[in-house]
Tab-separated table of C-alpha atoms and ligand atoms in Angstrom:
chain	number	residue	atom	x	y	z
A	1	MET	CA	11.298	-39.731	20.188
A	2	VAL	CA	11.007	-36.024	19.415
A	3	THR	CA	14.199	-34.630	17.903
A	4	MET	CA	15.509	-31.149	18.451
A	5	SER	CA	14.778	-30.266	14.850
A	6	GLU	CA	11.123	-31.338	15.250
A	7	ASP	CA	10.919	-29.182	18.352
A	8	PHE	CA	12.285	-26.280	16.394
A	9	ASP	CA	9.861	-26.869	13.490
A	10	THR	CA	6.934	-26.933	15.905
A	11	PHE	CA	8.182	-23.760	17.541
A	12	VAL	CA	8.479	-22.001	14.153
A	13	ASN	CA	5.051	-23.220	13.005
A	14	ASN	CA	3.407	-22.066	16.221
A	15	LEU	CA	5.137	-18.722	15.983
A	16	GLN	CA	3.976	-18.264	12.401
A	17	GLU	CA	0.414	-19.163	13.297
A	18	GLN	CA	0.526	-16.678	16.136
A	19	ILE	CA	1.797	-13.937	13.801
A	20	PHE	CA	-0.937	-14.751	11.272
A	21	ASP	CA	-3.616	-14.700	13.975
A	22	GLU	CA	-2.413	-11.335	15.205
A	23	ALA	CA	-2.294	-9.898	11.668
A	24	ARG	CA	-5.821	-11.134	10.906
A	25	GLU	CA	-7.029	-9.611	14.164
A	26	ALA	CA	-5.335	-6.293	13.334
A	27	PHE	CA	-6.265	-5.940	9.647
A	28	GLY	CA	-9.468	-7.952	9.286
A	29	ASP	CA	-9.887	-10.556	6.549
A	30	ALA	CA	-9.438	-8.218	3.564
A	31	GLY	CA	-6.343	-6.534	4.982
A	32	PHE	CA	-4.844	-9.844	6.103
A	33	GLU	CA	-5.334	-11.317	2.632
A	34	ARG	CA	-3.697	-8.255	1.079
A	35	TRP	CA	-0.754	-8.476	3.474
A	36	ARG	CA	-0.218	-12.133	2.539
A	37	ASN	CA	-0.645	-11.474	-1.200
A	38	PRO	CA	0.083	-7.822	-1.903
A	39	ARG	CA	-1.411	-6.555	-5.156
A	40	TYR	CA	-0.251	-3.561	-7.198
A	41	CYS	CA	3.280	-4.081	-5.940
A	42	GLY	CA	5.707	-1.807	-7.813
A	43	PRO	CA	7.701	-0.454	-9.400
A	44	LEU	CA	5.843	0.366	-12.614
A	45	ALA	CA	8.409	0.824	-15.358
A	46	ASP	CA	6.285	2.928	-17.748
A	47	ALA	CA	4.571	5.108	-15.150
A	48	ASP	CA	3.555	8.656	-16.156
A	49	ALA	CA	3.964	9.844	-12.596
A	50	HIS	CA	5.947	8.671	-9.591
A	51	ALA	CA	6.234	10.100	-6.112
A	52	ARG	CA	8.224	9.107	-3.065
A	53	VAL	CA	7.348	10.469	0.354
A	54	THR	CA	9.020	9.674	3.661
A	55	GLY	CA	6.718	9.897	6.661
A	56	GLU	CA	7.563	11.088	10.141
A	57	CYS	CA	7.966	7.444	11.146
A	58	GLY	CA	10.921	7.240	8.725
A	59	ASP	CA	9.211	4.870	6.302
A	60	THR	CA	9.034	5.671	2.623
A	61	MET	CA	6.030	5.175	0.368
A	62	GLU	CA	6.200	5.313	-3.423
A	63	ILE	CA	3.260	5.514	-5.804
A	64	PHE	CA	3.408	4.986	-9.568
A	65	LEU	CA	0.542	6.031	-11.846
A	66	LYS	CA	0.005	5.244	-15.508
A	67	PHE	CA	-2.688	7.220	-17.344
A	68	GLU	CA	-4.653	6.535	-20.500
A	69	ASN	CA	-7.350	8.896	-21.821
A	70	ASP	CA	-6.949	10.953	-18.660
A	71	ARG	CA	-7.771	8.060	-16.347
A	72	VAL	CA	-5.442	5.870	-14.304
A	73	CYS	CA	-5.068	2.619	-16.224
A	74	ASN	CA	-2.447	1.080	-13.929
A	75	ALA	CA	-0.868	1.860	-10.597
A	76	ALA	CA	1.643	0.435	-8.168
A	77	TYR	CA	3.144	1.105	-4.764
A	78	ARG	CA	6.454	0.325	-3.111
A	79	THR	CA	7.364	0.772	0.524
A	80	ASP	CA	10.169	-0.064	2.895
A	81	GLY	CA	7.739	0.189	5.794
A	82	CYS	CA	5.870	-2.186	8.030
A	83	ALA	CA	3.004	-4.581	7.269
A	84	SER	CA	0.548	-1.711	7.774
A	85	SER	CA	2.191	0.421	5.105
A	86	THR	CA	2.171	-2.557	2.705
A	87	VAL	CA	-1.576	-3.001	3.230
A	88	CYS	CA	-2.220	0.748	2.838
A	89	GLY	CA	-0.007	1.103	-0.243
A	90	SER	CA	-1.638	-1.842	-1.947
A	91	PHE	CA	-5.198	-0.616	-1.338
A	92	ALA	CA	-4.228	2.981	-2.134
A	93	ALA	CA	-2.769	2.002	-5.519
A	94	GLU	CA	-5.825	-0.126	-6.292
A	95	MET	CA	-8.157	2.776	-5.450
A	96	THR	CA	-6.608	5.004	-8.128
A	97	VAL	CA	-7.263	2.581	-11.002
A	98	GLY	CA	-9.983	3.719	-13.398
A	99	LYS	CA	-10.203	7.177	-11.818
A	100	THR	CA	-9.835	10.652	-13.351
A	101	PRO	CA	-7.313	13.083	-11.821
A	102	GLU	CA	-10.162	14.830	-9.959
A	103	GLU	CA	-11.320	11.520	-8.477
A	104	VAL	CA	-7.762	10.522	-7.575
A	105	ALA	CA	-7.384	13.852	-5.738
A	106	ASP	CA	-10.321	12.838	-3.538
A	107	ILE	CA	-8.593	9.698	-2.185
A	108	SER	CA	-7.951	10.559	1.440
A	109	GLY	CA	-6.341	8.671	4.277
A	110	GLU	CA	-9.824	8.173	5.731
A	111	ALA	CA	-11.045	6.704	2.434
A	112	ILE	CA	-8.141	4.227	2.399
A	113	LEU	CA	-8.881	3.198	5.995
A	114	GLU	CA	-12.555	2.786	5.144
A	115	LYS	CA	-11.677	0.600	2.161
A	116	ILE	CA	-9.476	-1.674	4.312
A	117	GLY	CA	-12.210	-1.936	6.916
A	118	ARG	CA	-10.296	-2.739	10.067
A	119	PHE	CA	-6.922	-1.225	10.913
A	120	PRO	CA	-4.821	-0.668	14.049
A	121	ASP	CA	-5.380	2.843	15.477
A	122	GLU	CA	-1.677	3.383	16.041
A	123	ASP	CA	-0.942	2.811	12.327
A	124	HIS	CA	-3.500	5.193	10.812
A	125	HIS	CA	-0.643	7.453	9.737
A	126	CYS	CA	0.380	4.779	7.192
A	127	ALA	CA	-2.883	5.428	5.293
A	128	PHE	CA	-2.310	9.190	5.417
A	129	LEU	CA	1.216	8.690	4.093
A	130	ALA	CA	-0.193	6.631	1.198
A	131	ALA	CA	-2.787	9.350	0.451
A	132	GLU	CA	-0.147	12.066	0.543
A	133	THR	CA	2.037	10.079	-1.845
A	134	ILE	CA	-0.878	9.674	-4.274
A	135	ARG	CA	-1.382	13.461	-4.204
A	136	GLU	CA	2.320	14.054	-4.921
A	137	ALA	CA	2.221	11.658	-7.880
A	138	LEU	CA	-0.958	13.276	-9.172
A	139	GLY	CA	0.638	16.707	-8.855
A	140	GLN	CA	3.536	15.525	-10.979
A	141	TYR	CA	1.143	14.198	-13.634
A	142	MET	CA	-0.812	17.471	-13.677
A	143	ARG	CA	2.364	19.552	-13.986
A	144	ASN	CA	3.450	17.434	-16.935
A	145	GLN	CA	0.125	18.143	-18.673
A	146	THR	CA	0.867	21.852	-18.934
A	147	PRO	CA	3.349	23.110	-21.574
A	148	HIS	CA	5.751	24.600	-19.029
A	149	GLY	CA	4.847	22.206	-16.274
A	150	ASN	CA	8.330	21.299	-15.124
A	151	LYS	CA	9.769	24.784	-15.127
B	1	FES	FE1	5.626	4.134	8.948
B	1	FES	FE2	3.581	2.542	8.599
B	1	FES	S1	4.314	4.034	7.255
B	1	FES	S2	4.806	2.754	10.385
């Protein structure tokens, strides 16, 4: 005899499988994997630069950058947004690692989307939000490099 709790478990399992299938379809294998196991998840306590930008969608992206010898040696992201912003933030943070400020400045929303591979059209703005947040964090780092940077 099937109990109500078994019915419920089956329902939940099916629902989860459906969600996973849809996410894999939307983000491709690399993006799906990153959504399931986000890397470069912040905050980063000893960051040299940190920016927080709220997009038009109302979601906030944060980027933390740590520099050593004028290259990013560690990075992290944090977001209160959707699965798409998690995937973008994670790849965006990863893309800064090992780069000089000039190279970090070149990370565009398009570059983040290209790195992910497949991404829902309607969520492209999440990648542009991540790129904008990187630029804000980089700007803060650059200002701190000059003697009167914060004035
Ligand atoms: Fe707002 Fe993704 S950042 S929907």
